[in-house]
Amino acid sequence: MNCDKELLSDEIAIYKKLVNRGAERYLCIDCLAEYFKCSRKAIEDKIDYYRKSGECTLFR
């Protein structure tokens, strides 16, 4: 949405999980980290957490 970077499925999934499940436009991890005023690693850690938990259908 901001930088026009080609997104990976995890970037779309984390945006839907943290911002808006029904979104049709997304932010990359770097832009999402800026949006939440946190580090890229914090977003990557969330992705890893949801992927390992196996409970979120967005990360399967």
PDB file of C-alpha atoms in Angstrom:
ATOM      1  CA  MET A   1       0.000   0.000   0.000  1.00  0.00           C
ATOM      2  CA  ASN A   2       2.805   2.435   0.839  1.00  0.00           C
ATOM      3  CA  CYS A   3       5.940   1.201  -0.898  1.00  0.00           C
ATOM      4  CA  ASP A   4       4.528  -0.980  -3.718  1.00  0.00           C
ATOM      5  CA  LYS A   5       6.765  -3.899  -2.680  1.00  0.00           C
ATOM      6  CA  GLU A   6       5.630  -7.344  -3.853  1.00  0.00           C
ATOM      7  CA  LEU A   7       4.229  -9.027  -0.746  1.00  0.00           C
ATOM      8  CA  LEU A   8       4.710 -12.529   0.595  1.00  0.00           C
ATOM      9  CA  SER A   9       1.771 -14.526   1.962  1.00  0.00           C
ATOM     10  CA  ASP A  10       2.971 -14.037   5.563  1.00  0.00           C
ATOM     11  CA  GLU A  11       2.955 -10.262   5.099  1.00  0.00           C
ATOM     12  CA  ILE A  12      -0.651 -10.356   3.923  1.00  0.00           C
ATOM     13  CA  ALA A  13      -1.613 -12.731   6.729  1.00  0.00           C
ATOM     14  CA  ILE A  14      -0.063 -10.652   9.523  1.00  0.00           C
ATOM     15  CA  TYR A  15      -1.697  -7.500   8.183  1.00  0.00           C
ATOM     16  CA  LYS A  16      -5.076  -9.246   8.199  1.00  0.00           C
ATOM     17  CA  LYS A  17      -4.448 -10.617  11.700  1.00  0.00           C
ATOM     18  CA  LEU A  18      -3.297  -7.345  13.263  1.00  0.00           C
ATOM     19  CA  VAL A  19      -5.145  -4.666  11.284  1.00  0.00           C
ATOM     20  CA  ASN A  20      -8.192  -5.770   9.295  1.00  0.00           C
ATOM     21  CA  ARG A  21      -9.279  -9.297   8.419  1.00  0.00           C
ATOM     22  CA  GLY A  22     -11.252  -8.061   5.409  1.00  0.00           C
ATOM     23  CA  ALA A  23      -8.514  -5.869   3.950  1.00  0.00           C
ATOM     24  CA  GLU A  24      -7.799  -5.900   0.234  1.00  0.00           C
ATOM     25  CA  ARG A  25      -4.698  -3.688   0.395  1.00  0.00           C
ATOM     26  CA  TYR A  26      -1.766  -4.407   2.710  1.00  0.00           C
ATOM     27  CA  LEU A  27       1.482  -3.097   4.166  1.00  0.00           C
ATOM     28  CA  CYS A  28       4.807  -4.931   3.905  1.00  0.00           C
ATOM     29  CA  ILE A  29       6.514  -5.918   7.161  1.00  0.00           C
ATOM     30  CA  ASP A  30       8.694  -2.783   7.206  1.00  0.00           C
ATOM     31  CA  CYS A  31       5.735  -0.442   6.637  1.00  0.00           C
ATOM     32  CA  LEU A  32       3.617  -2.374   9.151  1.00  0.00           C
ATOM     33  CA  ALA A  33       6.375  -2.028  11.757  1.00  0.00           C
ATOM     34  CA  GLU A  34       6.477   1.699  11.077  1.00  0.00           C
ATOM     35  CA  TYR A  35       2.662   1.859  11.360  1.00  0.00           C
ATOM     36  CA  PHE A  36       2.786   0.166  14.794  1.00  0.00           C
ATOM     37  CA  LYS A  37       5.994   2.004  15.794  1.00  0.00           C
ATOM     38  CA  CYS A  38       7.824  -1.233  16.534  1.00  0.00           C
ATOM     39  CA  SER A  39      10.714  -3.184  15.064  1.00  0.00           C
ATOM     40  CA  ARG A  40      10.605  -5.448  12.032  1.00  0.00           C
ATOM     41  CA  LYS A  41      11.724  -8.257  14.356  1.00  0.00           C
ATOM     42  CA  ALA A  42       8.633  -7.767  16.534  1.00  0.00           C
ATOM     43  CA  ILE A  43       6.405  -8.336  13.494  1.00  0.00           C
ATOM     44  CA  GLU A  44       8.489 -11.339  12.399  1.00  0.00           C
ATOM     45  CA  ASP A  45       8.223 -12.772  15.925  1.00  0.00           C
ATOM     46  CA  LYS A  46       4.412 -12.449  15.757  1.00  0.00           C
ATOM     47  CA  ILE A  47       4.386 -14.253  12.401  1.00  0.00           C
ATOM     48  CA  ASP A  48       6.530 -17.023  13.886  1.00  0.00           C
ATOM     49  CA  TYR A  49       4.271 -17.263  16.949  1.00  0.00           C
ATOM     50  CA  TYR A  50       1.066 -17.601  14.905  1.00  0.00           C
ATOM     51  CA  ARG A  51       2.679 -20.057  12.486  1.00  0.00           C
ATOM     52  CA  LYS A  52       3.938 -22.297  15.326  1.00  0.00           C
ATOM     53  CA  SER A  53       0.670 -22.125  17.278  1.00  0.00           C
ATOM     54  CA  GLY A  54      -1.165 -23.754  14.368  1.00  0.00           C
ATOM     55  CA  GLU A  55      -4.416 -22.168  15.510  1.00  0.00           C
ATOM     56  CA  CYS A  56      -4.633 -19.266  13.064  1.00  0.00           C
ATOM     57  CA  THR A  57      -5.902 -20.293   9.637  1.00  0.00           C
ATOM     58  CA  LEU A  58      -4.157 -17.292   8.046  1.00  0.00           C
ATOM     59  CA  PHE A  59      -0.745 -18.900   8.652  1.00  0.00           C
ATOM     60  CA  ARG A  60      -1.394 -22.434   7.396  1.00  0.00           C
TER      61      ARG A  60
END
